[in-house]
Tab-separated table of C-alpha atoms in Angstrom:
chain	number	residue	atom	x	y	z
A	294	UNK	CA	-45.133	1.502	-38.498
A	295	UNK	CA	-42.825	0.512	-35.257
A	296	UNK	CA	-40.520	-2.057	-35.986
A	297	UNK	CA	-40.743	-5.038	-33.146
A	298	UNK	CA	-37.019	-5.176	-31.232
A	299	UNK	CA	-35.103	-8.265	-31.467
A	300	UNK	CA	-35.775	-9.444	-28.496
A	301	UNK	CA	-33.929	-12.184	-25.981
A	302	UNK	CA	-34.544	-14.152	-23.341
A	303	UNK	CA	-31.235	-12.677	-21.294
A	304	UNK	CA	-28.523	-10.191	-21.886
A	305	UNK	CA	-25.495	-10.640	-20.361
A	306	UNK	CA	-23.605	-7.569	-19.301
A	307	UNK	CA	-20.061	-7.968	-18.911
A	308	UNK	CA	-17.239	-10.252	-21.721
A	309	UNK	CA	-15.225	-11.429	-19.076
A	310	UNK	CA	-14.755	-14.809	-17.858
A	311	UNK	CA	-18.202	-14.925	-15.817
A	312	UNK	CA	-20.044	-13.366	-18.634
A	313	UNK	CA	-18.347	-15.299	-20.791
A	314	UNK	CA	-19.068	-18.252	-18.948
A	315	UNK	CA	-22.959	-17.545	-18.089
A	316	UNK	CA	-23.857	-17.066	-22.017
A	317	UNK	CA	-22.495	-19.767	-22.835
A	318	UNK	CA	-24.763	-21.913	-19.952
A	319	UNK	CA	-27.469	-20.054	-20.968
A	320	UNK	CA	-27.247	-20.315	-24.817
A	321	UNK	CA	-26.621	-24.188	-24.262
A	322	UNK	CA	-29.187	-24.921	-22.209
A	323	UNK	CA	-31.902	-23.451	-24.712
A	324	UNK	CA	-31.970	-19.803	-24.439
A	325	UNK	CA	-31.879	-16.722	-26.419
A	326	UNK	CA	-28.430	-14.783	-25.672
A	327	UNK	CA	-26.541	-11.682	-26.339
A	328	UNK	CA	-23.639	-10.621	-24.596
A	329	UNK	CA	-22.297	-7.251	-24.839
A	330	UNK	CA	-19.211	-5.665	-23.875
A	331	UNK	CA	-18.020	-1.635	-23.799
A	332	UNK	CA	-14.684	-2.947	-24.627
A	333	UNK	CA	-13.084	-6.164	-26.289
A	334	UNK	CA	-13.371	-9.447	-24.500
A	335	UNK	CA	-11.719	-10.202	-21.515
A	336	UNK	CA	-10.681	-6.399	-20.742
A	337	UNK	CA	-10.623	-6.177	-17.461
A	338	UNK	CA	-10.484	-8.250	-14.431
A	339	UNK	CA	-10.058	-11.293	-15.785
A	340	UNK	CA	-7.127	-10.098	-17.655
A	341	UNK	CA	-5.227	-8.815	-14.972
A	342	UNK	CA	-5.213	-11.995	-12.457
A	343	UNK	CA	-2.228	-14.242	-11.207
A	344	UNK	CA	-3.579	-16.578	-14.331
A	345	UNK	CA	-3.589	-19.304	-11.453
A	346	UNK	CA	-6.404	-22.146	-11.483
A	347	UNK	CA	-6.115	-22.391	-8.004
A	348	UNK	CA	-8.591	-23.309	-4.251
A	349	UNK	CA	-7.401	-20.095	-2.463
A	350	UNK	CA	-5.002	-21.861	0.126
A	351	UNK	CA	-4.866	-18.632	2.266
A	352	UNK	CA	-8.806	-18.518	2.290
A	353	UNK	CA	-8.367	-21.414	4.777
A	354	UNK	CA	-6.964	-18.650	7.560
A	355	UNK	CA	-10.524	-16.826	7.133
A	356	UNK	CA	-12.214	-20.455	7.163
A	357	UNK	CA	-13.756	-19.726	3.887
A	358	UNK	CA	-13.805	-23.884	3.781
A	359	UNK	CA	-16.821	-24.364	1.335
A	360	UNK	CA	-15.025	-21.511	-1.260
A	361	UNK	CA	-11.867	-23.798	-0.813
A	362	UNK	CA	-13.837	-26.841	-1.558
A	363	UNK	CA	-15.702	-25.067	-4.702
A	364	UNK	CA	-12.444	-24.059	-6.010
A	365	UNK	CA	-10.906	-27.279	-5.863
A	366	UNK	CA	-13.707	-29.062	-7.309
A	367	UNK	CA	-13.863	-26.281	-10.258
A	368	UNK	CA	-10.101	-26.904	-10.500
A	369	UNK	CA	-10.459	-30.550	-11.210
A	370	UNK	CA	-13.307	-29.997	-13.939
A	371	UNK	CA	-11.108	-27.420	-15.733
A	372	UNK	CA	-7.960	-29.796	-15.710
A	373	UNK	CA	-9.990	-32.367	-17.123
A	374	UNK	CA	-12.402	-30.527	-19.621
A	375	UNK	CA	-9.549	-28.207	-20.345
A	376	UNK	CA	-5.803	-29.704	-20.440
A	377	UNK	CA	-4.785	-27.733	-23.744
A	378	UNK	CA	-5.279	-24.271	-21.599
A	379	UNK	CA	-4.987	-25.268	-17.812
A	380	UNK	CA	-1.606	-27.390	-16.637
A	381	UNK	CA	-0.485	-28.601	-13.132
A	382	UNK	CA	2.045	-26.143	-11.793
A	383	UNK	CA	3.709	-27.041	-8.277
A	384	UNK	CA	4.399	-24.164	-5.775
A	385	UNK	CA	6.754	-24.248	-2.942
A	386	UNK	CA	6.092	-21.980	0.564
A	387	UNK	CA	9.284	-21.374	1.980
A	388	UNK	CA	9.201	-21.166	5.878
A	389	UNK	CA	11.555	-19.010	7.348
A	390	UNK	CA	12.183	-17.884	11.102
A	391	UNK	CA	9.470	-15.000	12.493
A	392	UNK	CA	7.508	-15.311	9.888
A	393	UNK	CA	4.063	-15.137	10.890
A	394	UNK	CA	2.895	-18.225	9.777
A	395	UNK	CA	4.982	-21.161	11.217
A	396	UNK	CA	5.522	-24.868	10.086
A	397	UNK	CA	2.653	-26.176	12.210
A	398	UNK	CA	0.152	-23.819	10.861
A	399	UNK	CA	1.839	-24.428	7.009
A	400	UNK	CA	1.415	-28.087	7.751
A	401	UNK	CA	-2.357	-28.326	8.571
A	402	UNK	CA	-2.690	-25.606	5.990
A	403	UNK	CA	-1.487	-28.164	3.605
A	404	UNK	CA	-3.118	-31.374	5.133
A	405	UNK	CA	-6.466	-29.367	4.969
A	406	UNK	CA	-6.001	-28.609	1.472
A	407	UNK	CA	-5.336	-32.443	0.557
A	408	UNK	CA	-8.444	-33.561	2.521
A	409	UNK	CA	-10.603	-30.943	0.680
A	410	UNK	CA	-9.420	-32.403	-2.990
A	411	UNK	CA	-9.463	-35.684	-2.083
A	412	UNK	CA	-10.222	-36.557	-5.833
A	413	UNK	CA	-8.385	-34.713	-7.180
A	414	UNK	CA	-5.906	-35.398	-10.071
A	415	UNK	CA	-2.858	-33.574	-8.808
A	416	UNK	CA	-0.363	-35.042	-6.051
A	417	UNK	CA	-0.526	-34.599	-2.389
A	418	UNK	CA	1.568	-32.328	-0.927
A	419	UNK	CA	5.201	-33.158	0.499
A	420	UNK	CA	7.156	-30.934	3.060
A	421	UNK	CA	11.006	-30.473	2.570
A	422	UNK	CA	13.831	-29.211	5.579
A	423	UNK	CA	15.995	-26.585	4.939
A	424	UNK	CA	18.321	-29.110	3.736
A	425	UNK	CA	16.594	-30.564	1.136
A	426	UNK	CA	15.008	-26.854	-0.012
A	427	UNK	CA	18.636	-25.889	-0.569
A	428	UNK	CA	19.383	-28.625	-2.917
A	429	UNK	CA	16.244	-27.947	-4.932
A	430	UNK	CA	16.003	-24.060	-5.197
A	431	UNK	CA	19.579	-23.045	-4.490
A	432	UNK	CA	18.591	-19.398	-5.512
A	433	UNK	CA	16.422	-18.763	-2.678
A	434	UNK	CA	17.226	-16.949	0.317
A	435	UNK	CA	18.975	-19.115	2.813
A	436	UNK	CA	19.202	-16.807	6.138
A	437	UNK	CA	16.503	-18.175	8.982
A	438	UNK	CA	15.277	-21.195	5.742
A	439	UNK	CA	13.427	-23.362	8.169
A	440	UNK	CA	11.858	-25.591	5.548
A	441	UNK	CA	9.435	-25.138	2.782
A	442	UNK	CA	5.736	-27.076	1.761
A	443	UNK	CA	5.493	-27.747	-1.537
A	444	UNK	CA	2.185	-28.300	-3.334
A	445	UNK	CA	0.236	-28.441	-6.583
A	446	UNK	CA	-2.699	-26.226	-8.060
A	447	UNK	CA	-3.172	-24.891	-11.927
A	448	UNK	CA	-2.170	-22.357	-14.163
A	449	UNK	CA	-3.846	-20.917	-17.227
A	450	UNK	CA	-0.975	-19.196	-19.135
A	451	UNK	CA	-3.549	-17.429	-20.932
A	452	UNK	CA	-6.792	-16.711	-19.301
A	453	UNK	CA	-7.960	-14.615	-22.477
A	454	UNK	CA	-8.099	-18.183	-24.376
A	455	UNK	CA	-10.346	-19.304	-21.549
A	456	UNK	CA	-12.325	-16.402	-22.029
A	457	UNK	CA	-12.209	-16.502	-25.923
A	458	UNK	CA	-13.109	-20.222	-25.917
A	459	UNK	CA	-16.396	-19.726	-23.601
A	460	UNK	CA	-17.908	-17.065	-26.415
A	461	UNK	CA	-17.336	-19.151	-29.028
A	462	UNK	CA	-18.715	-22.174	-27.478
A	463	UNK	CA	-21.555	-19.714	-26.374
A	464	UNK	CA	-21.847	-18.277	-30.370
A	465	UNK	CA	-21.993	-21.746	-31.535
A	466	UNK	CA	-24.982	-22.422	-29.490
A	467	UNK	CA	-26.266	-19.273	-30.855
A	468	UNK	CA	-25.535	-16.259	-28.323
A	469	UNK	CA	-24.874	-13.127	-30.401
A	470	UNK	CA	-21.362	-11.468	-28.957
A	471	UNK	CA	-21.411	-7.622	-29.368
A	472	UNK	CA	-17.708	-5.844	-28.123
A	473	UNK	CA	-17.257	-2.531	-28.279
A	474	UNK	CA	-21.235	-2.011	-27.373
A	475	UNK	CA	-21.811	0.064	-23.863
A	476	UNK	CA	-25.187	-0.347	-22.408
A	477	UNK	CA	-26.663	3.652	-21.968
A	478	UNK	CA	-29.819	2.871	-20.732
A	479	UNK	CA	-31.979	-0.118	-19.396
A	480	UNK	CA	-35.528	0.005	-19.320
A	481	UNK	CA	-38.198	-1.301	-17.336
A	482	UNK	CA	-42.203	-1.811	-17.621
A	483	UNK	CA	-44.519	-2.224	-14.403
A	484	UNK	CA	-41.498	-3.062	-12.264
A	485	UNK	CA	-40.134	-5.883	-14.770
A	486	UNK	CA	-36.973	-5.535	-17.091
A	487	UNK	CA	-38.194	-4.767	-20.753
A	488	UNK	CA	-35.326	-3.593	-22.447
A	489	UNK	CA	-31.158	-2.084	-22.502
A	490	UNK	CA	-29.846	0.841	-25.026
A	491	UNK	CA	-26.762	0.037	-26.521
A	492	UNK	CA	-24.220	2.588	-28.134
A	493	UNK	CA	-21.784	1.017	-30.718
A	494	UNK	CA	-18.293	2.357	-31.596
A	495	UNK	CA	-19.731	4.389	-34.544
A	496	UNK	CA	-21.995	6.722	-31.566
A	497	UNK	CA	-25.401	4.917	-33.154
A	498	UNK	CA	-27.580	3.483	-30.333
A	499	UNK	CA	-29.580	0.782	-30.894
A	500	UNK	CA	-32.392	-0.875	-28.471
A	501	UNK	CA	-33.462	-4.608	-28.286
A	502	UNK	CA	-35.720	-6.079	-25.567
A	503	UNK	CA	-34.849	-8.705	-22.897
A	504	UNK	CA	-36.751	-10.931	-20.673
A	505	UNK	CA	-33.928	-10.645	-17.587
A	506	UNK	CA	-29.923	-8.949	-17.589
A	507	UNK	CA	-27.582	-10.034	-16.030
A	508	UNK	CA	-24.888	-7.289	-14.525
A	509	UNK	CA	-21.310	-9.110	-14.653
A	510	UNK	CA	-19.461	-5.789	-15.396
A	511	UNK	CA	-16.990	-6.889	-12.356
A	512	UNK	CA	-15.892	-3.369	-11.399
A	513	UNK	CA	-17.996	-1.789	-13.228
A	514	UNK	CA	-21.710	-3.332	-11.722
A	515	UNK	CA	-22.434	0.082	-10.381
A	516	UNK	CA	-22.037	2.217	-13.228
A	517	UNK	CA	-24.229	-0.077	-15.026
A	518	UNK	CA	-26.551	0.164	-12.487
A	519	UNK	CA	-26.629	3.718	-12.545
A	520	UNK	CA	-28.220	3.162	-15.852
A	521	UNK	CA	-31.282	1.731	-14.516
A	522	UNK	CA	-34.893	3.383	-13.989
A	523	UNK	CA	-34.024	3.789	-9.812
A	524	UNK	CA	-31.212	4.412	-7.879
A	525	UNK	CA	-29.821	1.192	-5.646
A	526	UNK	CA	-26.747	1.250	-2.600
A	527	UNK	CA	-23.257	0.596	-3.573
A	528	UNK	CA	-22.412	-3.078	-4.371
A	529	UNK	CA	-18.887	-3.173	-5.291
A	530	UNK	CA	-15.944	-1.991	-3.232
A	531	UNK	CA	-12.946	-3.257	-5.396
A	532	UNK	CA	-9.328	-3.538	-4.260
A	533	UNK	CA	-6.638	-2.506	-6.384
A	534	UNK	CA	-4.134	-5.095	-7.324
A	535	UNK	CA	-1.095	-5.354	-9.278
A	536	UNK	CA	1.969	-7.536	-11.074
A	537	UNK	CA	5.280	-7.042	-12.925
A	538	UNK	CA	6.492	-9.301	-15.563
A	539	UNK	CA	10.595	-9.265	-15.465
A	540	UNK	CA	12.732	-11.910	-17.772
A	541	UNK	CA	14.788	-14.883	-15.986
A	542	UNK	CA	16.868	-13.816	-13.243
A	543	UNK	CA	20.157	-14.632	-11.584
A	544	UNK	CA	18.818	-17.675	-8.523
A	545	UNK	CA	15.009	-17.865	-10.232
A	546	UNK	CA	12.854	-20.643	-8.724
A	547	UNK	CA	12.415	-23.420	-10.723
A	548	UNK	CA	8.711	-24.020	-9.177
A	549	UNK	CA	6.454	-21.323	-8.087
A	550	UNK	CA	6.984	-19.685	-5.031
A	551	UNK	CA	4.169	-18.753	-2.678
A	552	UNK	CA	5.872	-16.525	-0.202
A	553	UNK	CA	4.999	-14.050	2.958
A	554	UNK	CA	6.144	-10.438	2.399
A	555	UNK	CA	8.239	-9.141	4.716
A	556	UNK	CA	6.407	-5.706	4.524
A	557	UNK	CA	2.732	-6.359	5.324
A	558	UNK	CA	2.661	-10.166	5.893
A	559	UNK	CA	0.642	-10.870	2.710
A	560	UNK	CA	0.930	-13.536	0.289
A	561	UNK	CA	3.152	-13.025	-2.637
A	562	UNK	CA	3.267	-15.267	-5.815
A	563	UNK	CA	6.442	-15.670	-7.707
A	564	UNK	CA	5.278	-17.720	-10.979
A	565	UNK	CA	7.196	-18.867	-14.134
A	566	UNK	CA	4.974	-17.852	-16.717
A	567	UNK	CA	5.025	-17.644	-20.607
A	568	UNK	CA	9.106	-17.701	-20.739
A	569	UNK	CA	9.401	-15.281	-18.017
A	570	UNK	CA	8.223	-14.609	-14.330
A	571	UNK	CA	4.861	-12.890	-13.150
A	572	UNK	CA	4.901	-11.470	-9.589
A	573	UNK	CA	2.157	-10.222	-7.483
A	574	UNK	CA	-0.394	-9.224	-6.243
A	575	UNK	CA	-1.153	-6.113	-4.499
A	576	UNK	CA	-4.277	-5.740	-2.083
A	577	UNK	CA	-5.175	-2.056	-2.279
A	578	UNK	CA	-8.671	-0.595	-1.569
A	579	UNK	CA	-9.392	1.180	-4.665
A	580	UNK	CA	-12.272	4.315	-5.618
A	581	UNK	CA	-10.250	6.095	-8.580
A	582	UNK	CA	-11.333	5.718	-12.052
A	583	UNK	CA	-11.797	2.537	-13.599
A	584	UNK	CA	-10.991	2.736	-17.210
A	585	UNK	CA	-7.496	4.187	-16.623
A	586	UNK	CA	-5.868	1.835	-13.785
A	587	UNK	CA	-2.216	1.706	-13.727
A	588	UNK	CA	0.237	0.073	-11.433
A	589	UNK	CA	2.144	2.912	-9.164
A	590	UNK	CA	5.498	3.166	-8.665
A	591	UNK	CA	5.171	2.460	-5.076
A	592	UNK	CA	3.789	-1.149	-5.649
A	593	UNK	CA	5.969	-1.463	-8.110
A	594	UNK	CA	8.963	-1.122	-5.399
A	595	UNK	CA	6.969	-3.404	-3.162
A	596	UNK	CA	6.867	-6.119	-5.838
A	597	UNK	CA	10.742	-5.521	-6.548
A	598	UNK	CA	11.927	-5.583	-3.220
A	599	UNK	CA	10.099	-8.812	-2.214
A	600	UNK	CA	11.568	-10.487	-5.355
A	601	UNK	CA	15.249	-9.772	-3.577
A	602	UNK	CA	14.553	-10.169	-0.405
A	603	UNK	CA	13.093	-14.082	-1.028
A	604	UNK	CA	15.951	-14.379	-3.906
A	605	UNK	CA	18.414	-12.268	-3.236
A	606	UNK	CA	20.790	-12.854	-6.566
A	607	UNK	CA	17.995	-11.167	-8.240
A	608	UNK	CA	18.724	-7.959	-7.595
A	609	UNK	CA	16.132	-6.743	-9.860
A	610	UNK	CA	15.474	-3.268	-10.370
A	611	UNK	CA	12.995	-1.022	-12.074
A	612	UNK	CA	14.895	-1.227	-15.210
A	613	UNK	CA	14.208	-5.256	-15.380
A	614	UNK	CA	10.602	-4.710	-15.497
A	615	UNK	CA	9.322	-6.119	-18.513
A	616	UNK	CA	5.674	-4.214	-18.141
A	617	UNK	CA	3.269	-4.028	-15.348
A	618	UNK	CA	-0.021	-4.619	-15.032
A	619	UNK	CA	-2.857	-3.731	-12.799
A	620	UNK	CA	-6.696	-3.639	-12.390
A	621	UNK	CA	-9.902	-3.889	-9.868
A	622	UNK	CA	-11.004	-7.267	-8.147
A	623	UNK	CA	-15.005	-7.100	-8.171
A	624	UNK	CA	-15.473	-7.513	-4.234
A	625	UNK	CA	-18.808	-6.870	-2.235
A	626	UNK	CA	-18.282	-3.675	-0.717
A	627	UNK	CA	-17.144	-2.978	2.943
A	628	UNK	CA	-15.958	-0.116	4.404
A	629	UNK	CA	-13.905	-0.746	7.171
A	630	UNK	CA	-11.722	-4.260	7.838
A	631	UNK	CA	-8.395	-5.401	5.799
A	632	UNK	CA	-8.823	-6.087	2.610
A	633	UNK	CA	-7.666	-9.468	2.443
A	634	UNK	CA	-10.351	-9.999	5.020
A	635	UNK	CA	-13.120	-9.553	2.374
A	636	UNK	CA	-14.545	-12.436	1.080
A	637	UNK	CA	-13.768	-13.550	-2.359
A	638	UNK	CA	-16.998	-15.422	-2.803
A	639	UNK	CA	-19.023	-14.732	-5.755
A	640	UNK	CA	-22.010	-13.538	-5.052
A	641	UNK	CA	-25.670	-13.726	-7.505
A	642	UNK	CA	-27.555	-10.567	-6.327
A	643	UNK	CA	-31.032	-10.056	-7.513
A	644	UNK	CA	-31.900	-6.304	-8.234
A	645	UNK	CA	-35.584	-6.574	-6.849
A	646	UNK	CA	-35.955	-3.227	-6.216
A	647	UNK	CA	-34.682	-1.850	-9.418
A	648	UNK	CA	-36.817	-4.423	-11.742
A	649	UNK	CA	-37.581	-7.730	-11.481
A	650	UNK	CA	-35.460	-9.867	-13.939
A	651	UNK	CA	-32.392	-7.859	-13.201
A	652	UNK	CA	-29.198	-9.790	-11.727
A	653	UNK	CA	-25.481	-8.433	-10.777
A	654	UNK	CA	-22.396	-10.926	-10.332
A	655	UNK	CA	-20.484	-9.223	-7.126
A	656	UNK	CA	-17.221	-11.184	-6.652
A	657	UNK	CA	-16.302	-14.595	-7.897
A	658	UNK	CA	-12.593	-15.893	-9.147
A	659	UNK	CA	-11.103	-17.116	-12.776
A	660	UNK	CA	-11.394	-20.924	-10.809
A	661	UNK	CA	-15.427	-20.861	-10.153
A	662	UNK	CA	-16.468	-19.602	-13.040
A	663	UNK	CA	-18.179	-22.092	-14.682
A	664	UNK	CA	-20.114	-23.243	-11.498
A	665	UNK	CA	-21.351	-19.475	-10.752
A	666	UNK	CA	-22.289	-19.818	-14.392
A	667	UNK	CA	-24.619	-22.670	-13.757
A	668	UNK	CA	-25.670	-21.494	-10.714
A	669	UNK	CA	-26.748	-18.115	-12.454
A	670	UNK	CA	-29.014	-19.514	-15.358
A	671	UNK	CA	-30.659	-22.100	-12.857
A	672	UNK	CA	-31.694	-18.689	-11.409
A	673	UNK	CA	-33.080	-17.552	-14.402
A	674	UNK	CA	-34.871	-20.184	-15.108
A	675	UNK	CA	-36.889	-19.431	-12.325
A	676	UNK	CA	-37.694	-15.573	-13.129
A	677	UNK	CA	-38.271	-17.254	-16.330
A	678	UNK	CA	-40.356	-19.678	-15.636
A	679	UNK	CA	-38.526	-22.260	-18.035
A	680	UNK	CA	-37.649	-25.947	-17.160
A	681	UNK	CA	-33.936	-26.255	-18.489
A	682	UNK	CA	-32.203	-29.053	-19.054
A	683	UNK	CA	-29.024	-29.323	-16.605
C-alpha cells in the first residue's frame, strides 16, 4: 500500500530573509507552508549585508526612482512594525574637492531623497560647511573637506533576528521550517509542479508534494533549478561583496559615514555597529563556488586603506581586523556593464517553461522584503486559484 505524501499548497525554497518573509505571507494568509533550507536560517546573503534598512540613495544616479520610493516606504513600515530590531541611524557624506560627485549633485541627491519619504518618520536632511563638519567629526580627513550632507535611514544590528522573527511568526501560523534539508530533486506531472525530494542531515531523503515552489535560494536559484525536470538559461549573475569588522579607532566617526573611494569612485559605508565598526562593501562580479566564499586579501586592503584615507588617525592595519566577512548578492544576470550598474530590483520570475507553479526570487534587498513577500503570494494565489485575504 503507497502511503499519500504530505502534501502543501507551496514550498518555499530558500531561509533567508525573502523566504523567510514569503512563508510567513503565505502561512498567514491561509495556506499550507514548508520552508526548507540546505543550511541554518539566514546563511547566506542576508547574513552578509551592510545590516542597513535603507532607500538605496546611490540608486538615484541610475534613476531607479520607484526602487527608491519602495525602499523608503518598506523602511517606514519596518521602523514602525519593528522598533525593538530596526533604529534610526544618521549618516554623514563628506564632500571633498575632485571628488566625482560635487555639492550640487549631493544636494539634489538629498532633496530627492526627502521628497520621496515625505512621510516618513525620520528627519529631513541638513547640509554642514567644512566648518561646521570639523567641529562635529574632528577625526575625519580635513585636506580638500568642502562640506558634508548629513541624513537619516535604518539599521538592523542584527538582520538574523529579522530573519528568525519572520519563521516564527510564519511557524505560528503553521508553516513547517525544515534547516539543514537540501532539495535533490523536484518533480513535475503534465507540465505542472507535483512534488521536491529533500535530503536531511542524516543522508535519508524524503518526498512530499506541493501545489507551486517558490525558488528564493538567492545565489543559489540556479543550482536549484538544475534540479528540475528541464534545463532553463542562467538567472543569477551575483557580485561578490565584502566587509571587515575592526574595534574603535583613533578619530572614529561618531555617525555613519557614507563616503566615495578614492580607488574606483564607489560608495563606501563606515557604520558603528554592535560596539564596533562595520566597513564595506565590495562590488565584485563573482562565478567561483558558492558554499566556500571568503573575503580576499586584496579587498581586504581596499577596505583598510579607504578607512585611512577618509580618517586618517586610524591607521588601521590588517592586524586590527576583527573578522571579515563576505558573500554573493542575488542579481539578474548580465554579462557585460559595471556592476553597480545592475539593478538591485527584486525580481518574481515565473518558471513557465520548466513547470507551471514554479517561481524564482532574482534580486531584492534586506529593506523590501516584506513587500516582495506580498507581492509573491498574491501571485500564487493566482496559479492557485485561491481568493486570499490581503
Amino acid at each position: 500500500m503507497t502511503t499519500a505524501l504530505p502534501r502543501y499548497d507551496v514550498a518555499v525554497i530558500g531561509a533567508g530573509v525573502n523566504g523567510a518573509g514569503i512563508a510567513r505571507d503565505a502561512a498567514l494568509r491561509g495556506l499550507r507552508v514548508i520552508i526548507l533550507d540546505k543550511n541554518d536560517m539566514c546563511s547566506g546573503t542576508s547574513a552578509i549585508s551592510s545590516r542597513l534598512i535603507h532607500g538605496g540613495l546611490r540608486y538615484l544616479e541610475y534613476a531607479e526612482i520607484p526602487l527608491v520610493y519602495e525602499s523608503l516606504h518598506e523602511r517606514r513600515y519596518l521602523r514602525r512594525n519593528a522598533p525593538h530590531l530596526v533604529k534610526p541611524l544618521r549618516i554623514s557624506i563628506p564632500i571633498f574637492a575632485g571628488a566625482r560627485r560635487g555639492p550640487l549633485l549631493i544636494r539634489l541627491g538629498m532633496i530627492a531623497y526627502d521628497l520621496l519619504s515625505f512621510n516618513k518618520l525620520l528627519p529631513h536632511h541638513d547640509m554642514l560647511n567644512s566648518d561646521e563638519m570639523r567641529k562635529v567629526e574632528p577625526g575625519l580627513r580635513q585636506d580638500g573637506l568642502r562640506g558634508a550632507a548629513r541624513y537619516f535611514d535604518a539599521q538592523v544590528t542584527f538582520a538574523e533576528r529579522l530573519v528568525l522573527e519572520n519563521l516564527l511568526a510564519a511557524r505560528s501560523a503553521g508553516a513547517e521550517i525544515k534547516t539543514y534539508c537540501e532539495v535533490h530533486q523536484i518533480k513535475s506531472c503534465q507540465g505542472r509542479i507535483d512534488s521536491l525530494v529533500y535530503r536531511d542531515k542524516s543522508g535519508k531523503d524524503h518526498e512530499i508534494g506541493a501545489d507551486t515552489i517558490v525558488n528564493a535560494s538567492g545565489p543559489w536559484v540556479d543550482e536549484v533549478l538544475k534540479t528540475a525536470p528541464r534545463r532553463t538559461r542562467r538567472f543569477v549573475g551575483g557580485t561578490k561583496g565584502s566587509h571587515i569588522v575592526v574595534s574603535p579607532f583613533a578619530g572614529a566617526p561618531n555617525d555613519a559615514f557614507y563616503v566615495e573611494a578614492a580607488a574606483d569612485g564607489r560608495p563606501l559605508f563606515i557604520i558603528p555597529w554592535n560596539g564596533q565598526y562595520l566597513i564595506g562593501t565590495t562590488d565584485i562580479r563573482y562565478d567561483d563556488t558558492l558554499d566556500t566564499i571568503r573575503a580576499s586579501r586584496a579587498e581586504v586592503d581596499y577596505l583598510v586603506a579607504e578607512t585611512n584615507r577618509v580618517f586618517p588617525q586610524a591607521k588601521l592595519s590588517i592586524a586590527d581586523i576583527n573578522f571579515a566577512y563576505a558573500g554573493v548578492r542575488p542579481l539578474p544576470f548580465q554579462e557585460k556593464g559595471p556592476e553597480s550598474a545592475i539593478t538591485r530590483r527584486h525580481i518574481i520570475k515565473f518558471n513557465r517553461d520548466i513547470a507551471k507553479g514554479l517561481i524564482s526570487i532574482i534580486g531584492g534587498k534586506l529593506t523590501t522584503y516584506r513587500s516582495l513577500a506580498e507581492q509573491t503570494v498574491d501571485r500564487l494565489a493566482k496559479i492557485l486559484l485561491r481568493k486570499l485575504p490581503e
